[in-house]
């Protein structure tokens, strides 16, 4: 099944940081794929803006190379690429200087959607927002997109919100969390609120606990400098995992309008209990047989940053009272997998007598590597000899179910950029959501900083430190295997 393409109005999109890593790997290839799908309207302009001294042609070569490197070979169509490159322009600009702004202003058209993607470090958000206004480039209809990290604590996030608010209204600000652009994440809402089947069971009466895992096999690599100041809590939990938790736990919004959805997500964050020190395990991978050590990769032999975190939390509201939520994320783990597992309780009484090792129903929502869902159900083991129960998966890979090899599932960035052009903020974080998430995260980080907590070592290629297994064992539960 080929996905339906909904046309958008023509637009001028300016990518500040248009020569950076993110633009090269995700934004520009994503825009080309949308062009190929017929979604970029005639006359649309995509303008790279950065410090490098490119002209239009030089930047077109840069874009063409990024397509060659990061778009699937099956989608590299010579004619389409040269048509796409006609949309591409470039203006050299220093976000902190004066040059280039009048040239950019000249390129902007009246009565056309204007979007500004700030694919630059957060210290440039303020100066860019300010200059866009001062030069009359941003108007009431403009949209501004900002990348993560959105602050490193509540104070800095509030300061960033305040700086953006000086030049833009909240309805113009798109804070990207690319996890929200994943097909499965949106499917989470479709499955929960488009079926009658799950919602009646979606509460502490029937759900034993929820596990959210984001496991990576890669280490910190070239991002050591940034990661060492951030750690897994700031890099993963405060944003991506918190967003997944919100979508899985929120009340049904009354409509699928952006603010209706975001109001419900905010209520989840505000209902999260503080996390006690015994409910959290921090880890750091340490030289194992294959020689990978966090401290060497991060070039900081004294680093106490966590490359792994596992924690237990609760949502204090009527729906979830008594259902623990376990979050786990880390680098250099056994496998690359992101999933949410909703583990249901056992039936109240077994008419089949005791069943050794029987496990209950589990709904697994897989975000990667293969987006899909899997519901574990109990059936009778085939054959004579009594009623023995086994669990089998009702498995649905989206790529298989939708009859394609996964190529037609748009990348998260493709979808989110098109949402910006459409003016749909549903999948973007609102300022108060980000602040609430930091307000929950700050005391957890402060507590381990106060006690000079050292992360527990774990072997690269493992499931994380032993203590993280204990976190669930103590509660009579266990983590799903990372594989
Ligand atoms: P990068 O260092 O590769 O690129 C930065 C870009 O900003 C370059 O184009 C550079 O020319 C431009 N720039 C820097 N200073 C400038 C100035 N004074 N005036 C004008 N342009 C200037 O960074 P990146 O990896 O592309 O990341 C960009 C943003 O996206 C960062 O905030 C980063 O945290 C975020 N992000 C990146 C990734 C990723 O995979 N690279 C993922 C998520 C978020």
Coordinates of C-alpha atoms and ligand atoms in Angstrom, one line a residue:
X1 CA 0.0 0.0 0.0
X2 CA 1.5 3.3 -1.0
X3 CA 0.9 6.1 1.6
X4 CA -1.5 8.8 0.6
X5 CA 0.1 12.2 0.1
X6 CA -1.8 15.2 1.4
X7 CA -0.7 18.3 -0.5
X8 CA 0.5 21.4 1.4
X9 CA 0.5 25.0 0.4
X10 CA 3.6 26.4 -1.1
X11 CA 6.2 27.7 1.4
X12 CA 9.6 29.3 2.0
X13 CA 11.6 27.2 4.4
X14 CA 14.9 28.6 5.8
X15 CA 17.3 26.1 7.4
X16 CA 19.7 27.9 9.8
X17 CA 22.6 25.5 10.2
X18 CA 21.8 24.3 6.7
X19 CA 25.4 22.9 6.3
X20 CA 25.4 21.1 9.6
X21 CA 25.2 17.3 10.4
X22 CA 21.5 17.2 11.1
X23 CA 20.6 19.1 7.9
X24 CA 22.9 16.8 5.9
X25 CA 21.7 13.6 7.3
X26 CA 18.0 14.2 8.0
X27 CA 16.4 17.5 7.0
X28 CA 17.6 17.8 3.4
X29 CA 17.3 14.1 2.5
X30 CA 13.8 14.1 4.1
X31 CA 12.7 17.1 2.1
X32 CA 13.9 15.4 -1.1
X33 CA 11.9 12.2 -0.3
X34 CA 8.8 14.4 0.3
X35 CA 9.4 16.0 -3.1
X36 CA 9.6 12.6 -4.7
X37 CA 6.3 11.7 -3.0
X38 CA 4.8 14.7 -4.7
X39 CA 4.3 16.6 -1.5
X40 CA 6.5 19.7 -2.1
X41 CA 4.4 22.1 -4.1
X42 CA 5.5 24.0 -7.1
X43 CA 7.4 27.2 -6.2
X44 CA 8.4 26.0 -2.8
X45 CA 11.8 27.4 -1.7
X46 CA 14.2 25.7 0.6
X47 CA 17.0 28.1 1.7
X48 CA 20.1 27.0 3.5
X49 CA 21.6 29.6 5.8
X50 CA 24.9 29.2 7.6
X51 CA 28.3 30.7 8.0
X52 CA 29.9 28.8 5.1
X53 CA 30.5 30.9 1.9
X54 CA 28.4 28.9 -0.5
X55 CA 26.5 30.3 -3.5
X56 CA 23.2 28.6 -4.7
X57 CA 25.1 26.2 -7.0
X58 CA 27.7 25.3 -4.3
X59 CA 24.9 24.5 -1.9
X60 CA 23.0 22.5 -4.5
X61 CA 26.1 20.3 -4.8
X62 CA 26.1 19.9 -1.0
X63 CA 22.4 19.0 -1.1
X64 CA 22.9 16.6 -3.9
X65 CA 25.8 14.8 -2.0
X66 CA 23.6 14.5 1.1
X67 CA 20.9 12.9 -1.0
X68 CA 23.4 10.5 -2.5
X69 CA 24.7 9.5 0.9
X70 CA 21.5 9.4 3.0
X71 CA 18.6 8.5 0.7
X72 CA 17.9 4.9 -0.2
X73 CA 19.4 4.1 -3.6
X74 CA 16.0 3.0 -4.8
X75 CA 14.7 6.5 -4.4
X76 CA 17.6 8.3 -6.1
X77 CA 16.0 9.4 -9.3
X78 CA 18.3 11.7 -11.4
X79 CA 15.5 13.7 -13.0
X80 CA 13.7 14.2 -9.6
X81 CA 16.9 15.2 -7.9
X82 CA 17.7 17.9 -10.5
X83 CA 14.0 19.2 -10.3
X84 CA 14.3 19.2 -6.5
X85 CA 17.6 21.2 -6.6
X86 CA 15.8 24.0 -8.4
X87 CA 14.0 24.7 -5.1
X88 CA 17.3 25.1 -3.3
X89 CA 18.9 28.4 -2.4
X90 CA 21.6 29.6 -0.1
X91 CA 22.4 32.7 1.9
X92 CA 25.6 33.0 3.9
X93 CA 24.6 34.4 7.4
X94 CA 26.3 34.7 10.7
X95 CA 23.6 34.4 13.3
X96 CA 25.5 36.8 15.5
X97 CA 26.4 39.3 12.8
X98 CA 24.7 41.8 10.4
X99 CA 25.6 40.4 6.9
X100 CA 23.3 38.3 4.8
X101 CA 20.0 39.4 6.4
X102 CA 18.9 41.8 3.7
X103 CA 19.6 39.1 1.1
X104 CA 17.4 36.6 3.0
X105 CA 14.7 39.2 3.4
X106 CA 14.7 39.7 -0.5
X107 CA 14.2 35.9 -1.0
X108 CA 11.0 35.8 1.2
X109 CA 7.7 36.1 -0.7
X110 CA 4.6 37.9 0.5
X111 CA 1.6 35.7 1.3
X112 CA 3.7 32.5 1.5
X113 CA 4.1 30.3 4.5
X114 CA 7.4 31.1 6.1
X115 CA 9.1 28.5 8.3
X116 CA 12.5 28.9 10.0
X117 CA 14.2 25.7 11.1
X118 CA 16.9 26.5 13.7
X119 CA 19.2 23.5 13.3
X120 CA 21.8 25.2 15.4
X121 CA 22.9 25.1 19.0
X122 CA 20.4 26.7 21.5
X123 CA 22.7 29.7 22.2
X124 CA 21.7 30.9 18.8
X125 CA 17.9 30.7 19.2
X126 CA 17.7 34.1 20.8
X127 CA 19.9 36.0 18.4
X128 CA 18.3 34.4 15.4
X129 CA 14.7 35.0 16.6
X130 CA 15.6 38.6 17.3
X131 CA 17.2 39.3 13.9
X132 CA 14.4 37.6 12.0
X133 CA 12.1 40.1 13.5
X134 CA 14.4 43.1 13.4
X135 CA 14.9 42.6 9.6
X136 CA 11.1 42.1 9.0
X137 CA 11.7 38.5 7.8
X138 CA 9.4 36.8 10.4
X139 CA 5.8 37.9 10.5
X140 CA 2.7 36.8 12.3
X141 CA 2.3 33.9 10.0
X142 CA 5.8 32.6 10.4
X143 CA 6.7 29.4 12.1
X144 CA 9.9 28.6 14.0
X145 CA 11.3 25.1 14.5
X146 CA 13.8 24.5 17.3
X147 CA 15.9 21.4 17.9
X148 CA 16.8 19.6 21.1
X149 CA 18.3 19.9 23.6
X150 CA 15.7 22.4 24.9
X151 CA 17.6 23.5 28.0
X152 CA 19.6 21.4 30.4
X153 CA 17.4 22.1 33.4
X154 CA 14.2 24.0 34.3
X155 CA 16.0 27.3 34.6
X156 CA 17.6 27.2 31.2
X157 CA 14.4 25.8 29.5
X158 CA 12.4 28.7 31.0
X159 CA 15.1 31.2 29.7
X160 CA 14.8 29.7 26.2
X161 CA 11.0 29.8 26.3
X162 CA 11.2 33.5 27.4
X163 CA 13.7 34.4 24.6
X164 CA 11.5 32.8 21.9
X165 CA 8.4 34.4 23.4
X166 CA 9.9 37.8 22.8
X167 CA 9.7 37.3 19.1
X168 CA 7.1 34.5 18.5
X169 CA 3.7 33.4 19.9
X170 CA 3.5 29.9 21.3
X171 CA 1.3 28.8 18.3
X172 CA 4.3 29.7 16.0
X173 CA 6.9 27.6 18.0
X174 CA 7.6 24.0 17.0
X175 CA 9.9 22.2 19.5
X176 CA 11.0 19.1 17.7
X177 CA 11.2 15.7 19.4
X178 CA 11.8 13.3 16.5
X179 CA 10.4 10.4 18.5
X180 CA 7.0 11.9 18.1
X181 CA 7.3 11.8 14.3
X182 CA 7.6 8.0 14.3
X183 CA 4.7 6.2 12.7
X184 CA 4.4 3.8 15.6
X185 CA 4.1 6.6 18.1
X186 CA 1.2 8.1 16.3
X187 CA -0.2 4.6 15.9
X188 CA -0.2 4.4 19.7
X189 CA -2.9 7.0 19.7
X190 CA -4.7 5.3 16.8
X191 CA -4.7 2.0 18.6
X192 CA -5.7 3.4 21.9
X193 CA -8.4 5.7 20.8
X194 CA -9.6 4.2 17.5
X195 CA -10.4 0.8 19.0
X196 CA -12.8 -0.2 21.8
X197 CA -10.7 -3.2 22.6
X198 CA -7.9 -1.7 24.6
X199 CA -9.1 1.4 26.4
X200 CA -11.4 -0.4 28.9
X201 CA -8.3 -2.4 30.0
X202 CA -6.0 0.5 30.0
X203 CA -5.8 1.2 33.8
X204 CA -4.3 -0.1 37.0
X205 CA -7.1 -2.7 37.4
X206 CA -5.8 -4.6 34.4
X207 CA -2.3 -3.4 33.7
X208 CA 0.3 -4.8 36.0
X209 CA 3.1 -2.5 34.9
X210 CA 4.5 -0.7 31.8
X211 CA 8.1 -0.9 30.6
X212 CA 9.7 1.5 28.2
X213 CA 13.1 0.6 26.8
X214 CA 15.3 2.5 24.4
X215 CA 18.5 0.5 24.0
X216 CA 21.3 1.4 21.6
X217 CA 24.3 -0.7 20.6
X218 CA 26.4 2.4 19.7
X219 CA 28.5 4.2 22.2
X220 CA 28.9 8.0 22.5
X221 CA 31.2 8.1 19.5
X222 CA 31.9 11.7 18.3
X223 CA 29.2 13.2 20.6
X224 CA 31.3 12.6 23.8
X225 CA 31.7 16.3 24.5
X226 CA 28.0 17.0 24.5
X227 CA 26.9 13.7 26.0
X228 CA 29.3 13.9 28.9
X229 CA 27.6 17.1 30.1
X230 CA 24.2 15.6 29.6
X231 CA 24.0 11.9 30.3
X232 CA 21.2 9.5 29.5
X233 CA 18.7 11.3 31.8
X234 CA 18.9 14.6 30.0
X235 CA 19.6 13.1 26.6
X236 CA 16.8 10.5 26.5
X237 CA 14.6 10.4 29.6
X238 CA 13.6 14.0 30.0
X239 CA 12.4 14.3 26.4
X240 CA 11.9 11.1 24.2
X241 CA 10.9 8.7 27.0
X242 CA 8.8 11.2 28.8
X243 CA 6.9 11.9 25.6
X244 CA 6.3 8.1 25.0
X245 CA 5.1 7.8 28.6
X246 CA 2.7 10.7 28.1
X247 CA 1.2 9.1 25.0
X248 CA 0.8 5.7 26.6
X249 CA -0.7 7.0 29.8
X250 CA -2.7 10.1 29.0
X251 CA -6.5 10.4 29.2
X252 CA -8.4 10.4 25.8
X253 CA -8.3 14.0 24.6
X254 CA -11.8 15.2 23.5
X255 CA -10.5 15.9 20.0
X256 CA -7.3 15.3 18.0
X257 CA -6.5 19.1 18.1
X258 CA -2.9 20.0 19.1
X259 CA -3.8 21.7 22.4
X260 CA -6.3 19.0 23.4
X261 CA -3.6 16.4 23.0
X262 CA -0.9 18.5 24.7
X263 CA -3.1 19.4 27.6
X264 CA -3.6 15.7 28.4
X265 CA 0.2 15.0 28.0
X266 CA 1.0 17.8 30.4
X267 CA -1.4 16.3 33.0
X268 CA 0.6 13.1 32.9
X269 CA 3.9 14.8 33.5
X270 CA 2.5 16.9 36.4
X271 CA 1.1 13.7 38.0
X272 CA 4.4 11.9 38.0
X273 CA 5.7 11.1 41.5
X274 CA 9.2 12.1 42.5
X275 CA 11.7 9.3 42.0
X276 CA 13.5 8.1 45.2
X277 CA 17.2 7.2 45.1
X278 CA 16.4 3.5 45.5
X279 CA 14.2 3.6 42.4
X280 CA 17.0 4.6 40.1
X281 CA 20.1 2.8 38.7
X282 CA 22.7 4.7 36.8
X283 CA 25.3 2.9 34.7
X284 CA 28.4 3.5 32.6
X285 CA 29.9 1.0 30.2
X286 CA 33.4 0.0 31.2
X287 CA 36.1 -1.7 29.2
X288 CA 35.0 -5.3 28.5
X289 CA 36.4 -7.9 26.2
X290 CA 35.9 -5.6 23.1
X291 CA 37.6 -2.7 24.8
X292 CA 34.8 -0.2 24.8
X293 CA 34.9 2.2 27.7
X294 CA 32.7 5.2 28.1
X295 CA 35.4 7.3 29.8
X296 CA 37.8 6.7 26.9
X297 CA 35.2 7.4 24.3
X298 CA 34.1 10.6 26.1
X299 CA 37.7 11.5 26.7
X300 CA 37.0 12.2 30.3
X301 CA 38.7 9.6 32.6
X302 CA 36.9 11.0 35.7
X303 CA 33.4 11.2 34.1
X304 CA 30.4 10.3 36.3
X305 CA 28.0 10.8 33.4
X306 CA 25.5 7.9 33.0
X307 CA 25.4 6.1 29.7
X308 CA 22.6 3.9 31.1
X309 CA 19.6 4.6 33.3
X310 CA 16.8 2.5 34.7
X311 CA 14.1 3.9 37.0
X312 CA 10.7 3.3 38.4
X313 CA 8.1 5.9 38.6
X314 CA 4.3 6.2 39.3
X315 CA 1.6 8.4 38.0
X316 CA -0.6 9.6 40.8
X317 CA -4.0 9.7 39.3
X318 CA -7.2 7.5 39.3
X319 CA -6.3 5.6 36.2
X320 CA -2.7 4.6 37.1
X321 CA -2.6 4.4 40.9
X322 CA -0.7 1.2 41.7
X323 CA 0.8 0.6 38.3
X324 CA 4.6 1.1 38.2
X325 CA 6.2 2.4 35.1
X326 CA 9.8 1.3 34.4
X327 CA 12.0 3.3 32.1
X328 CA 15.3 2.0 30.8
X329 CA 17.7 3.4 28.3
X330 CA 21.4 3.0 27.5
X331 CA 24.3 2.9 25.1
X332 CA 26.4 -0.1 24.1
X333 CA 23.7 -2.5 25.1
X334 CA 23.1 -6.0 23.6
X335 CA 20.7 -4.9 20.8
X336 CA 19.2 -1.8 19.3
X337 CA 15.6 -1.8 20.3
X338 CA 13.0 0.8 21.3
X339 CA 9.7 -0.5 22.6
X340 CA 6.9 0.1 25.0
X341 CA 5.5 -3.0 26.7
X342 CA 2.1 -2.9 28.5
X343 CA 2.1 -6.0 30.7
X344 CA -1.4 -7.0 31.7
X345 CA -2.3 -8.8 34.9
X346 CA -3.2 -12.5 35.0
X347 CA -6.9 -13.5 34.9
X348 CA -8.3 -13.4 38.4
X349 CA -8.7 -17.2 38.6
X350 CA -7.2 -20.0 36.5
X351 CA -9.8 -22.7 35.6
X352 CA -6.9 -24.7 34.1
X353 CA -5.1 -25.1 37.4
X354 CA -1.6 -24.0 38.1
X355 CA 0.4 -23.4 34.9
X356 CA 4.1 -23.4 35.4
X357 CA 5.9 -20.4 34.0
X358 CA 2.8 -19.0 32.4
X359 CA 3.0 -15.3 31.6
X360 CA 0.2 -12.9 31.0
X361 CA -0.8 -10.8 28.0
X362 CA 1.7 -8.2 26.9
X363 CA 1.1 -5.6 24.2
X364 CA 4.4 -4.5 22.8
X365 CA 4.7 -1.4 20.6
X366 CA 8.0 -1.5 18.7
X367 CA 9.5 1.8 17.5
X368 CA 12.7 0.3 16.2
X369 CA 14.2 -1.5 14.5
X370 CA 11.1 -2.9 12.8
X371 CA 8.1 -0.6 13.6
X372 CA 5.1 -2.7 14.6
X373 CA 3.0 -4.2 17.4
X374 CA 2.8 -7.5 19.0
X375 CA 0.2 -8.9 21.4
X376 CA 1.1 -11.9 23.4
X377 CA -1.9 -14.1 24.0
X378 CA -2.5 -17.5 25.7
X379 CA -3.7 -20.5 23.7
X380 CA -3.8 -24.2 24.2
X381 CA -0.7 -26.1 23.3
X382 CA -1.7 -28.3 20.3
X383 CA -2.0 -32.1 20.8
X384 CA -3.6 -34.5 23.2
X385 CA -2.7 -34.9 26.8
X386 CA -4.7 -32.3 28.7
X387 CA -4.9 -28.5 28.7
X388 CA -1.5 -27.0 28.7
X389 CA -1.3 -23.3 27.9
X390 CA 1.3 -21.5 25.9
X391 CA 1.8 -18.0 24.7
X392 CA 1.9 -17.0 21.1
X393 CA 2.5 -13.6 19.6
X394 CA -0.1 -11.9 17.4
X395 CA 2.5 -10.1 15.5
X396 CA 2.1 -7.2 13.2
X397 CA 5.0 -5.6 11.4
X398 CA 3.7 -2.4 9.8
X399 CA 5.9 -2.9 6.8
X400 CA 4.5 -6.4 6.2
X401 CA 0.9 -5.5 7.1
X402 CA 0.9 -2.5 4.8
X403 CA 2.4 -4.5 2.0
X404 CA 5.7 -2.7 1.6
X405 CA 9.3 -3.2 2.6
X406 CA 9.2 -0.2 5.0
X407 CA 10.4 2.3 2.4
X408 CA 7.0 4.0 2.3
X409 CA 6.9 4.7 6.0
X410 CA 8.1 8.3 6.1
X411 CA 11.0 9.1 8.3
X412 CA 10.1 11.1 11.5
X413 CA 11.8 14.3 10.2
X414 CA 9.9 14.1 6.9
X415 CA 6.6 14.0 8.7
X416 CA 7.4 16.6 11.2
X417 CA 8.6 19.1 8.7
X418 CA 5.4 18.7 6.7
X419 CA 3.4 19.2 9.9
X420 CA 5.2 22.5 10.4
X421 CA 4.3 23.6 6.9
X422 CA 0.7 22.5 7.5
X423 CA 0.7 24.4 10.8
X424 CA -0.1 21.3 12.9
X425 CA 1.5 21.4 16.3
X426 CA 0.1 18.1 17.7
X427 CA 3.4 16.3 17.5
X428 CA 5.5 19.1 18.9
X429 CA 6.2 19.9 22.6
X430 CA 4.6 22.9 24.1
X431 CA 6.6 25.2 26.3
X432 CA 4.8 24.2 29.5
X433 CA 5.3 20.5 28.7
X434 CA 9.0 21.0 28.4
X435 CA 9.2 23.0 31.6
X436 CA 7.1 20.4 33.5
X437 CA 9.4 17.6 32.3
X438 CA 12.4 19.5 33.6
X439 CA 10.6 20.2 36.9
X440 CA 10.3 16.4 37.4
X441 CA 13.9 15.7 36.2
X442 CA 15.8 18.4 38.1
X443 CA 15.4 17.0 41.6
X444 CA 16.4 13.5 40.5
X445 CA 19.6 14.8 39.0
X446 CA 20.2 17.2 41.9
X447 CA 19.9 14.2 44.4
X448 CA 22.6 12.2 42.7
X449 CA 24.8 15.2 42.2
X450 CA 24.4 16.0 46.0
X451 CA 25.6 12.5 47.0
X452 CA 28.3 12.4 44.3
X453 CA 26.8 9.3 42.9
X454 CA 29.0 7.1 40.7
X455 CA 27.4 5.2 37.9
X456 CA 27.6 1.4 38.2
X457 CA 29.9 -0.2 35.6
X458 CA 28.4 -2.6 33.0
X459 CA 29.8 -4.7 30.2
X460 CA 29.4 -3.4 26.7
X461 CA 27.0 -5.7 24.9
X462 CA 25.1 -6.6 28.1
X463 CA 21.7 -5.5 29.3
X464 CA 23.1 -2.9 31.7
X465 CA 24.2 -3.1 35.3
X466 CA 23.0 -6.0 37.6
X467 CA 21.3 -3.5 39.9
X468 CA 18.9 -2.6 37.1
X469 CA 17.6 -6.2 37.1
X470 CA 17.2 -6.0 40.9
X471 CA 15.0 -2.9 40.4
X472 CA 12.3 -5.2 39.0
X473 CA 13.2 -8.4 40.9
X474 CA 12.4 -6.6 44.1
X475 CA 8.9 -6.0 42.8
X476 CA 8.5 -9.6 41.6
X477 CA 8.9 -8.6 38.0
X478 CA 11.5 -8.8 35.3
X479 CA 12.6 -6.7 32.3
X480 CA 11.9 -7.9 28.9
X481 CA 15.0 -9.2 27.2
X482 CA 16.9 -6.7 25.1
X483 CA 17.3 -8.6 21.7
Ligands
LIG1 P1 26.6 21.0 13.5 O1 27.7 21.5 14.4 O2 27.0 19.9 12.6 O3 26.1 22.2 12.6 C1 25.8 23.5 13.1 C2 25.4 24.4 11.9 O4 25.1 25.7 12.5 C3 26.4 24.5 10.8 O5 25.6 24.7 9.6 C4 27.0 25.9 11.1 O6 27.5 26.6 10.0 C5 25.9 26.6 11.7 N1 26.3 27.7 12.6 C6 27.1 27.6 13.8 N2 27.3 28.8 14.3 C7 26.6 29.7 13.5 C8 26.5 31.1 13.4 N3 27.0 31.9 14.4 N4 25.7 31.6 12.5 C9 25.2 30.9 11.5 N5 25.3 29.6 11.5 C10 26.0 29.0 12.4 O7 25.4 20.6 14.4 P2 24.2 19.6 14.1 O8 24.6 18.3 14.5 O9 23.7 19.8 12.7 O10 23.1 20.1 15.2 C11 22.3 21.2 15.0 C12 21.3 21.3 16.2 O11 20.5 20.1 16.1 C13 21.9 21.2 17.5 O12 21.2 22.0 18.4 C14 21.9 19.8 17.9 O13 21.8 19.6 19.3 C15 20.5 19.4 17.3 N6 20.4 18.0 17.0 C16 21.3 17.3 16.2 C17 21.2 16.0 15.9 C18 22.1 15.3 15.0 O14 21.8 14.1 14.7 N7 23.1 15.9 14.4 C19 20.1 15.3 16.5 C20 19.2 15.9 17.3 C21 19.4 17.3 17.6

